[in-house]
Tab-separated table of C-alpha atoms in Angstrom:
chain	number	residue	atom	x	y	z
T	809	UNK	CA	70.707	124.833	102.313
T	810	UNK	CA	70.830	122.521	105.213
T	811	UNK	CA	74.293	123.050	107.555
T	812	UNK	CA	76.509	120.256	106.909
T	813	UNK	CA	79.094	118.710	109.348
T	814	UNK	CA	82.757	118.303	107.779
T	815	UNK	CA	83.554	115.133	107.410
T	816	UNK	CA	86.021	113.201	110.098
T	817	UNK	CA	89.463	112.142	108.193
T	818	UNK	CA	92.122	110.385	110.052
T	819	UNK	CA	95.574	109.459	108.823
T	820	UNK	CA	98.097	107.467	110.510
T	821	UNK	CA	101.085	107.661	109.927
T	822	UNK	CA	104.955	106.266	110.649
T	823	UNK	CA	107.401	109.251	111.662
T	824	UNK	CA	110.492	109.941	112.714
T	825	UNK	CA	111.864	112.648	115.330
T	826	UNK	CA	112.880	114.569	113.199
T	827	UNK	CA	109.676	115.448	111.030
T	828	UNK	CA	107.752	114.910	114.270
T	829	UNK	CA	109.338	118.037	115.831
T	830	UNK	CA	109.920	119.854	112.661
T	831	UNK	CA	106.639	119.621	110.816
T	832	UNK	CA	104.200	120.004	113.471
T	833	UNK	CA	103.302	122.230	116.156
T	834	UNK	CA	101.710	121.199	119.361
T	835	UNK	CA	99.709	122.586	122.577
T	836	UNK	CA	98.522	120.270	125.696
T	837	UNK	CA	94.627	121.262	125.694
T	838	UNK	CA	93.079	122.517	129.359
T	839	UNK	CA	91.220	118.956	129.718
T	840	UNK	CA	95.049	116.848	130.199
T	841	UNK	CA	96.480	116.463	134.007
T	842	UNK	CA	99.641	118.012	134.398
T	843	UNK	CA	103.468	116.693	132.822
T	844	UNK	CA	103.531	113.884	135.427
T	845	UNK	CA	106.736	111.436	134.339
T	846	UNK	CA	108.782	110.918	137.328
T	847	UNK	CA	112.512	109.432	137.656
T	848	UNK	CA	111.842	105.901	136.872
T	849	UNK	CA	110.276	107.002	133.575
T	850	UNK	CA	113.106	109.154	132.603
T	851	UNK	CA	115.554	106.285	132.960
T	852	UNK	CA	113.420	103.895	131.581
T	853	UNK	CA	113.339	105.790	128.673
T	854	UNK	CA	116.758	106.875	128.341
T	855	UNK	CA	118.058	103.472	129.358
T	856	UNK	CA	115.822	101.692	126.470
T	857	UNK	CA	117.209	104.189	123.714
T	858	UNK	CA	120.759	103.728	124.381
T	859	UNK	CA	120.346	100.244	124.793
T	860	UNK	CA	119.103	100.257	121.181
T	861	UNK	CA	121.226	102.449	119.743
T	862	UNK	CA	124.199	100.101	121.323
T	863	UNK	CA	122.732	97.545	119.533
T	864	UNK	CA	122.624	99.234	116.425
T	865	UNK	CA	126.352	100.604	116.543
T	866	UNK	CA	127.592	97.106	117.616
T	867	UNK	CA	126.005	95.630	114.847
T	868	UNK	CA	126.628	98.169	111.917
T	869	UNK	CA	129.397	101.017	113.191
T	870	UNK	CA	128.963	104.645	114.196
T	871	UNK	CA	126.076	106.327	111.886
T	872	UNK	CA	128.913	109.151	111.680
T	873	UNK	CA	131.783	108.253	109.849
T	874	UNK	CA	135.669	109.800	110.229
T	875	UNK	CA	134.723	113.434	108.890
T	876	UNK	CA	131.349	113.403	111.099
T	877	UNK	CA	129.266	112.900	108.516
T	878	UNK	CA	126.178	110.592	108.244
T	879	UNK	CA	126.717	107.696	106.651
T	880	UNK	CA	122.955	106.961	105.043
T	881	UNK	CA	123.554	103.069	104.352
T	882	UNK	CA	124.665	102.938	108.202
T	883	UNK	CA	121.686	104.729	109.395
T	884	UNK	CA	119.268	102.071	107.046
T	885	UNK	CA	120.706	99.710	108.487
T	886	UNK	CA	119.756	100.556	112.068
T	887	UNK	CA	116.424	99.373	113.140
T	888	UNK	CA	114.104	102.072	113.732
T	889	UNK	CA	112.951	102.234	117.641
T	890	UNK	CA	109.259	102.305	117.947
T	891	UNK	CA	108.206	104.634	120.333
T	892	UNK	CA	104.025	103.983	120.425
T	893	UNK	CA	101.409	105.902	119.065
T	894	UNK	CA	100.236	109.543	119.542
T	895	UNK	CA	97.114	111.208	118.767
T	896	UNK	CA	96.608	114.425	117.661
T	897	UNK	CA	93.361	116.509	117.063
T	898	UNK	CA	93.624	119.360	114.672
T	899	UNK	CA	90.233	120.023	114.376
T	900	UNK	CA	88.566	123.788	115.089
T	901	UNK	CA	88.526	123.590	118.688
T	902	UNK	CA	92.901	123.245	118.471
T	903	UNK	CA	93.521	126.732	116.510
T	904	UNK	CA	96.635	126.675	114.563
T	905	UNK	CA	98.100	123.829	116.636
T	906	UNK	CA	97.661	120.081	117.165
T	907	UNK	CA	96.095	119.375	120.270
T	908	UNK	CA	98.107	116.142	122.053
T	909	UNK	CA	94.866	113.905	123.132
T	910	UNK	CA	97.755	110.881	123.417
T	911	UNK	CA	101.440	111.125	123.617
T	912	UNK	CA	101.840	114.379	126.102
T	913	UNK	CA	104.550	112.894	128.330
T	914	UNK	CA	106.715	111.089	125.684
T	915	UNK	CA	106.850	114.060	123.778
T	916	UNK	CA	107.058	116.556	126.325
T	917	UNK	CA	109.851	114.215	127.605
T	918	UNK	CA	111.758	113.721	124.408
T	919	UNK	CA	112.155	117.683	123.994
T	920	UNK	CA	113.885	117.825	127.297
T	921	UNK	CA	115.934	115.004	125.867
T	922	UNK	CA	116.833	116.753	123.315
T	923	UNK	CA	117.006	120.015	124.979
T	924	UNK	CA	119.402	118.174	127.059
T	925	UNK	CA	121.429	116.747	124.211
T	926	UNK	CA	121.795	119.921	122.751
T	927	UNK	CA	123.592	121.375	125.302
T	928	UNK	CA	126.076	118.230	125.838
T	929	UNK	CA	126.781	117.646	122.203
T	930	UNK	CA	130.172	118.771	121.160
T	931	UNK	CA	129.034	120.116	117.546
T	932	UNK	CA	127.787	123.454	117.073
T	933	UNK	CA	125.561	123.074	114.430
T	934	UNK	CA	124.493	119.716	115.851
T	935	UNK	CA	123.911	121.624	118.892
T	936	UNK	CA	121.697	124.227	116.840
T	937	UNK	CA	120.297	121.861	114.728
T	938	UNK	CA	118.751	119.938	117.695
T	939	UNK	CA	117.995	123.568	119.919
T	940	UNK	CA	115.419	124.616	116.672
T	941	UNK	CA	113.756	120.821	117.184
T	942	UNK	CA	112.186	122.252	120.189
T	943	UNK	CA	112.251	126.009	119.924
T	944	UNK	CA	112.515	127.689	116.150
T	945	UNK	CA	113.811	131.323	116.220
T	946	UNK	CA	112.711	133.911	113.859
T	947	UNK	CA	113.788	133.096	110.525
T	948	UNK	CA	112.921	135.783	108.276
T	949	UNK	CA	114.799	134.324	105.448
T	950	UNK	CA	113.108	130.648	105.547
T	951	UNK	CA	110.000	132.496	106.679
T	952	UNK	CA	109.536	131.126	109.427
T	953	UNK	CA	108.378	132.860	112.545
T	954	UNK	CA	109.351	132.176	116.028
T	955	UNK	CA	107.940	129.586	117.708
T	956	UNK	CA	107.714	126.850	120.008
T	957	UNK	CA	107.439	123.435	119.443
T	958	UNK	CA	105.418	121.800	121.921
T	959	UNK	CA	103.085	124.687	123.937
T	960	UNK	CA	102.670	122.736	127.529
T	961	UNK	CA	100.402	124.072	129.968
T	962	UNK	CA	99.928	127.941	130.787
T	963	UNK	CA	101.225	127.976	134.358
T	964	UNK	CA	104.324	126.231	133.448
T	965	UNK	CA	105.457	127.381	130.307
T	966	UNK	CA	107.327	130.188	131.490
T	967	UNK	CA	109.492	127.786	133.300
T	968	UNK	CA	109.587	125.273	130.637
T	969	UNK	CA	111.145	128.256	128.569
T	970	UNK	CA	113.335	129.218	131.086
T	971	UNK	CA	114.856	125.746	131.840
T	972	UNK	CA	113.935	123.677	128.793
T	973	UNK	CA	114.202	126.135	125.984
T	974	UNK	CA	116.633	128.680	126.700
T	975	UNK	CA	120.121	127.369	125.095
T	976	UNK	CA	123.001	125.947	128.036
T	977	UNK	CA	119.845	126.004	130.574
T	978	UNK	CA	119.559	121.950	131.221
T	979	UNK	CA	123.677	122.544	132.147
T	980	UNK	CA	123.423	123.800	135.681
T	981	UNK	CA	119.253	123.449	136.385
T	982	UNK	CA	118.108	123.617	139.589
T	983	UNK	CA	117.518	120.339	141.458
T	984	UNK	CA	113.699	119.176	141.249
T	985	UNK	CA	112.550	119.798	144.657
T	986	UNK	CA	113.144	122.950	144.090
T	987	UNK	CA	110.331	123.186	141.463
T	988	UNK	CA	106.829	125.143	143.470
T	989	UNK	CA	104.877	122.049	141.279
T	990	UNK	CA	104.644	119.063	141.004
T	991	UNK	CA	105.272	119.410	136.999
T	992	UNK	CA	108.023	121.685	137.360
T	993	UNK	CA	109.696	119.339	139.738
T	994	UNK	CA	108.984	116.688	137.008
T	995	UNK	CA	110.997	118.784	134.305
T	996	UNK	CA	113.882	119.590	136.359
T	997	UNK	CA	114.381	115.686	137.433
T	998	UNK	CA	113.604	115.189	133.874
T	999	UNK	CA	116.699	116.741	132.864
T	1000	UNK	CA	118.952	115.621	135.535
T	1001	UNK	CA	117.872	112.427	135.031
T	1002	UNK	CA	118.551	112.426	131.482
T	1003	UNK	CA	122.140	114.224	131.849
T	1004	UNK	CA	122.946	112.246	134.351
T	1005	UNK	CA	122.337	108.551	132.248
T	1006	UNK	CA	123.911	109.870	129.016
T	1007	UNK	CA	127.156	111.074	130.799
T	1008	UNK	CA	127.501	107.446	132.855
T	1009	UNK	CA	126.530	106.022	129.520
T	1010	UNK	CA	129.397	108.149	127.481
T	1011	UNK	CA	131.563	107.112	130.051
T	1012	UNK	CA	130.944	103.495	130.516
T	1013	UNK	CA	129.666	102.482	127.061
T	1014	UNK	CA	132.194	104.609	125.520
T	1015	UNK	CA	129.080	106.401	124.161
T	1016	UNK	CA	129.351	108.640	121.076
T	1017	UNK	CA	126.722	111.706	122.265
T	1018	UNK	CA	127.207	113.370	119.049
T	1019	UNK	CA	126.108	110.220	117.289
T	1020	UNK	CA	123.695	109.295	119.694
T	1021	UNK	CA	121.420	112.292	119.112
T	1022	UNK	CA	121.680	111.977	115.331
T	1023	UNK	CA	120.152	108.347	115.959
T	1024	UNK	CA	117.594	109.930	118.336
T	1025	UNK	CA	116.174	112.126	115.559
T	1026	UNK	CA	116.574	109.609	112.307
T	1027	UNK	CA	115.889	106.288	113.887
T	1028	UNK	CA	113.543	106.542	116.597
T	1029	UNK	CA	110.131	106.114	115.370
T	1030	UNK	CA	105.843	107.010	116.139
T	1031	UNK	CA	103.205	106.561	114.341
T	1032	UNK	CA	101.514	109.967	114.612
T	1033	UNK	CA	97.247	109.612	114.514
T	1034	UNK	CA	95.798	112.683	113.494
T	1035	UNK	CA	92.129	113.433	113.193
T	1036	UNK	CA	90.193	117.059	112.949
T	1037	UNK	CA	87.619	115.857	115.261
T	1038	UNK	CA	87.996	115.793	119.028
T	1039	UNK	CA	85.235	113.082	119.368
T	1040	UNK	CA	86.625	110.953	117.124
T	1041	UNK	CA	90.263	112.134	118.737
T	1042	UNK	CA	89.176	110.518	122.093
T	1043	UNK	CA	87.515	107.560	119.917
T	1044	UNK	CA	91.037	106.863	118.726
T	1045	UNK	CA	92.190	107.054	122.067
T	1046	UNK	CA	89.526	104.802	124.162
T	1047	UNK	CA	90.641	101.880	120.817
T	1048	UNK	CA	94.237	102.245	121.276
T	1049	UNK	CA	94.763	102.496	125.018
């Protein structure tokens, strides 16, 4: 019986932050360049999402009410923020993870966000919830093993864990030139950069942190590409950039 190739599926599809770091599992494959977001990035980034989440609160209220609970109409009433496209291979060649062929830096750079949020927010199961976005301890009782959420490159995971990961680490991180490369350097201003913007913005804007990172993982959209071939992963790729 002739050998026959499996056939290439893609789906697209719209999600938000929180499925996108809850229901997948990623790895940068050997063939990327480095984390290479610098400063400018970082603010632009952080300065677009509060921007839109201003506009949102202005417009409709807090998305937590009095008891700091989500308020569901509020948070439908928000317009999503579209964050691009990423694609994702999770064909043979990725193993038991989705390979990022598009979409490395934003999401690299949204877990320190969020790695970053976690430690500021004043809730501690808001401060949990958002930790196990980025790195799920084992949980024998939802069976679910330990793991982390986006696997970046070999050389700097170990740091990534150290500074990104680890619980209260974005609180006192080392400045960036003190990173040996250039994508450790990038983390570490990654998180300074993103502390230092949300605490102007909490106290200038009167900004809600709390509510801010519950509108960072309901209302801030991608549409995630998948395919399980990496030809037709960098296909995808050559089309939408």
């Amino acid at each position: 019986r002739p050998h026959r190739m499996p056939s290439e599926q893609i789906e697209a599809e719209e999600e938000f932050l929180n499925k996108l770091y809850d229901d997948y599992r990623y790895q940068i494959p050997k063939f990327q360049r480095p984390f290479s977001w610098t400063e400018e990035n970082f603010a632009d980034l952080i300065d677009d999402l509060t921007d839109a989440y201003d506009v949102g609160r202005d417009s409709h209220g807090t998305l937590l009410n009095g008891e700091g609970e989500l308020d569901e109409s509020t948070r439908d009433a928000y317009e999503p923020y579209f964050l691009g496209s990423i694609i994702l291979n999770s064909g043979d060649e990725s193993g038991d993870r989705h390979d990022i062929i598009d979409g490395q830096q934003r999401l690299t750079s949204l877990a320190i966000l969020i790695a970053v949020l976690r430690d500021l927010v004043e809730d501690e199961a808001r401060a949990d919830s958002l930790g196990k976005r980025i790195y799920q301890e084992d949980d024998p009782v939802m069976g679910k093993s330990e793991t982390v959420r986006i696997q970046i490159r070999e050389r700097d995971h170990d740091f990534f864990e150290k500074h990104v990961l680890t619980k209260g680490a974005t609180e006192d991180a080392p400045t960036p030139e003190t990173g040996d490369t250039e994508p450790e350097q990038n983390i570490l201003q990654a998180i300074h950069t993103f502390r230092k913007e949300l605490l102007n913005w909490q106290d200038e804007e009167d900004g809600d942190l709390d509510d801010f990172a519950i509108y960072l993982t309901l209302r801030v959209v991608m549409v995630r590409i998948s395919t399980n071939s990496l030809s037709s992963a960098f296909r995808l790729f050559n089309v939408t950039n």
